[in-house]
């Protein structure tokens, strides 16, 4: 089965990872840091130093099970693309939201999706949409954090995580 990859940032990566890993057609998720300026940052460095990274989830998905435009629409349900910095209750540049792509094909899809979103938004979008420059996985204790710590912090509402498990991407309308 062929898989593709997109990188999604939407505040604390624990909640984004939990939500995205529950999407039918997503085959693997990895939390980490995207588009910063240092090599192999640790969580503590990203939290306390000026590394420029965004907490991001690497999302592997099966395109025959879920199309990228649908995956992006489902992601937009848990972020506010016009929120500015940061997303949710977090504070800091590392909690900004964004979509980072790795191919020209995905760039076209991401930019078209953003354009549709801009047409329906009452405010200017602040969500980053740009190529992935680099990605570093976070430490192991951050991977699948909410599975290991079910009462851990999550800015994504639990009803959204429950809802996404019921969605069949093939029936989901692209707005």
Short mmCIF file of C-alpha atoms in Angstrom, two decimals:
data_model
loop_
_atom_site.label_atom_id
_atom_site.label_comp_id
_atom_site.label_asym_id
_atom_site.label_seq_id
_atom_site.Cartn_x
_atom_site.Cartn_y
_atom_site.Cartn_z
CA UNK A 1 0.00 0.00 0.00
CA UNK A 2 1.38 3.36 -1.07
CA UNK A 3 1.57 6.06 1.59
CA UNK A 4 2.12 9.79 1.39
CA UNK A 5 3.21 12.26 4.05
CA UNK A 6 2.04 15.72 5.14
CA UNK A 7 3.21 17.72 8.18
CA UNK A 8 0.58 19.45 10.33
CA UNK A 9 1.10 21.93 13.16
CA UNK A 10 -1.80 23.01 15.34
CA UNK A 11 -0.70 23.92 18.85
CA UNK A 12 0.41 21.21 21.24
CA UNK A 13 1.31 18.19 19.14
CA UNK A 14 -0.14 15.69 21.62
CA UNK A 15 -3.74 16.55 20.75
CA UNK A 16 -3.10 16.94 17.03
CA UNK A 17 -1.39 13.52 17.01
CA UNK A 18 -4.25 11.85 18.89
CA UNK A 19 -6.85 13.35 16.54
CA UNK A 20 -4.94 12.65 13.32
CA UNK A 21 -4.06 9.09 14.34
CA UNK A 22 -7.81 8.47 14.70
CA UNK A 23 -8.55 9.47 11.10
CA UNK A 24 -9.41 6.50 8.87
CA UNK A 25 -6.68 6.20 6.24
CA UNK A 26 -3.91 7.61 8.44
CA UNK A 27 -1.33 4.85 8.82
CA UNK A 28 1.26 6.43 11.13
CA UNK A 29 1.87 9.61 13.09
CA UNK A 30 5.09 10.98 14.57
CA UNK A 31 5.33 14.09 16.72
CA UNK A 32 8.30 16.37 16.30
CA UNK A 33 9.55 19.77 15.30
CA UNK A 34 9.41 21.44 11.87
CA UNK A 35 11.13 24.31 10.12
CA UNK A 36 13.50 25.59 12.76
CA UNK A 37 17.12 26.65 12.64
CA UNK A 38 19.03 24.20 14.87
CA UNK A 39 20.00 20.58 14.35
CA UNK A 40 18.28 17.77 16.29
CA UNK A 41 16.50 19.94 18.88
CA UNK A 42 15.15 18.54 22.10
CA UNK A 43 11.73 19.40 23.49
CA UNK A 44 13.38 21.52 26.19
CA UNK A 45 15.35 23.48 23.59
CA UNK A 46 12.23 24.16 21.52
CA UNK A 47 10.35 25.17 24.66
CA UNK A 48 12.98 27.47 26.16
CA UNK A 49 15.30 28.60 23.36
CA UNK A 50 14.84 30.54 20.13
CA UNK A 51 14.97 27.53 17.79
CA UNK A 52 12.21 28.67 15.42
CA UNK A 53 10.55 25.24 15.36
CA UNK A 54 6.82 24.47 15.36
CA UNK A 55 5.45 21.45 17.22
CA UNK A 56 4.33 19.37 14.27
CA UNK A 57 2.86 15.96 13.48
CA UNK A 58 4.23 13.93 10.59
CA UNK A 59 1.13 12.25 9.15
CA UNK A 60 1.51 9.23 6.89
CA UNK A 61 -1.68 8.35 5.04
CA UNK A 62 -2.97 6.04 2.33
CA UNK A 63 -4.18 8.27 -0.54
CA UNK A 64 -6.55 5.59 -1.79
CA UNK A 65 -8.28 5.68 1.61
CA UNK A 66 -8.21 9.44 2.21
CA UNK A 67 -7.47 12.23 -0.24
CA UNK A 68 -5.24 15.08 0.90
CA UNK A 69 -7.99 17.74 0.52
CA UNK A 70 -10.20 15.73 2.90
CA UNK A 71 -7.35 15.20 5.35
CA UNK A 72 -6.73 18.97 5.38
CA UNK A 73 -10.44 19.73 5.89
CA UNK A 74 -10.48 17.40 8.88
CA UNK A 75 -7.35 19.08 10.27
CA UNK A 76 -8.95 22.53 9.91
CA UNK A 77 -11.75 21.36 12.22
CA UNK A 78 -9.33 21.43 15.21
CA UNK A 79 -7.43 24.65 14.51
CA UNK A 80 -8.25 28.27 13.92
CA UNK A 81 -6.23 29.19 10.81
CA UNK A 82 -6.71 32.88 11.65
CA UNK A 83 -5.77 32.60 15.34
CA UNK A 84 -2.32 34.11 15.04
CA UNK A 85 0.11 32.88 17.65
CA UNK A 86 -0.33 30.54 19.36
CA UNK A 87 -3.01 27.93 18.66
CA UNK A 88 -5.11 26.95 21.69
CA UNK A 89 -4.09 27.94 25.21
CA UNK A 90 -0.37 27.40 24.67
CA UNK A 91 2.05 30.30 24.61
CA UNK A 92 5.05 30.53 22.34
CA UNK A 93 6.05 30.56 18.70
CA UNK A 94 6.45 26.76 18.70
CA UNK A 95 2.64 26.40 19.01
CA UNK A 96 1.74 28.16 15.76
CA UNK A 97 -0.35 26.35 13.18
CA UNK A 98 0.75 25.30 9.73
CA UNK A 99 0.72 22.86 6.88
CA UNK A 100 4.12 21.83 5.52
CA UNK A 101 4.41 19.94 2.24
CA UNK A 102 7.22 18.04 0.53
CA UNK A 103 6.23 17.90 -3.16
CA UNK A 104 5.00 20.21 -5.91
CA UNK A 105 1.88 18.06 -6.23
CA UNK A 106 1.06 18.54 -2.55
CA UNK A 107 1.92 22.23 -2.73
CA UNK A 108 -0.85 22.73 -5.31
CA UNK A 109 -3.37 20.87 -3.14
CA UNK A 110 -2.35 22.71 0.05
CA UNK A 111 -2.48 26.14 -1.60
CA UNK A 112 -5.85 25.41 -3.24
CA UNK A 113 -7.17 24.25 0.13
CA UNK A 114 -5.90 27.43 1.77
CA UNK A 115 -7.50 29.55 -0.95
CA UNK A 116 -10.89 27.91 -0.31
CA UNK A 117 -10.43 28.48 3.40
CA UNK A 118 -9.59 32.17 2.86
CA UNK A 119 -12.82 32.67 0.93
CA UNK A 120 -14.91 31.52 3.89
CA UNK A 121 -12.86 33.10 6.68
CA UNK A 122 -13.92 36.42 8.17
CA UNK A 123 -10.33 37.11 9.28
CA UNK A 124 -6.99 36.95 7.50
CA UNK A 125 -5.35 33.55 7.80
CA UNK A 126 -2.15 33.32 9.81
CA UNK A 127 -1.62 29.59 9.28
CA UNK A 128 1.73 28.84 7.68
CA UNK A 129 1.56 27.00 4.36
CA UNK A 130 5.05 26.36 3.07
CA UNK A 131 7.54 23.66 2.15
CA UNK A 132 8.95 21.49 4.89
CA UNK A 133 12.55 22.54 5.44
CA UNK A 134 13.39 19.99 8.12
CA UNK A 135 11.69 17.77 10.64
CA UNK A 136 13.11 16.22 13.79
CA UNK A 137 11.13 13.62 15.75
CA UNK A 138 10.51 14.47 19.40
CA UNK A 139 11.76 12.24 22.19
CA UNK A 140 10.07 8.87 22.61
CA UNK A 141 8.05 9.90 25.68
CA UNK A 142 6.18 12.43 23.48
CA UNK A 143 5.19 9.80 20.88
CA UNK A 144 1.56 8.65 21.35
CA UNK A 145 1.61 10.67 24.58
CA UNK A 146 -2.16 10.70 25.10
CA UNK A 147 -2.35 6.93 24.59
CA UNK A 148 0.25 6.52 27.35
CA UNK A 149 -1.30 9.30 29.50
CA UNK A 150 -5.08 9.34 28.85
CA UNK A 151 -5.66 12.18 31.31
CA UNK A 152 -2.82 14.29 29.89
CA UNK A 153 -3.29 17.80 28.53
CA UNK A 154 -5.08 18.07 25.20
CA UNK A 155 -6.38 21.25 23.58
CA UNK A 156 -8.40 19.22 21.06
CA UNK A 157 -11.83 18.63 22.61
CA UNK A 158 -12.50 14.97 23.44
CA UNK A 159 -15.80 15.02 21.47
CA UNK A 160 -13.79 15.91 18.34
CA UNK A 161 -11.48 12.94 18.89
CA UNK A 162 -14.51 10.69 19.36
CA UNK A 163 -16.24 12.20 16.31
CA UNK A 164 -13.30 11.73 13.96
CA UNK A 165 -13.32 7.99 14.65
CA UNK A 166 -16.81 7.81 13.08
CA UNK A 167 -15.97 9.71 9.89
CA UNK A 168 -15.58 7.79 6.64
CA UNK A 169 -13.22 10.00 4.57
CA UNK A 170 -14.70 8.72 1.32
CA UNK A 171 -18.07 10.21 2.34
CA UNK A 172 -16.69 13.44 3.78
CA UNK A 173 -17.45 16.50 1.64
CA UNK A 174 -14.59 18.85 0.83
CA UNK A 175 -15.83 22.32 1.74
#
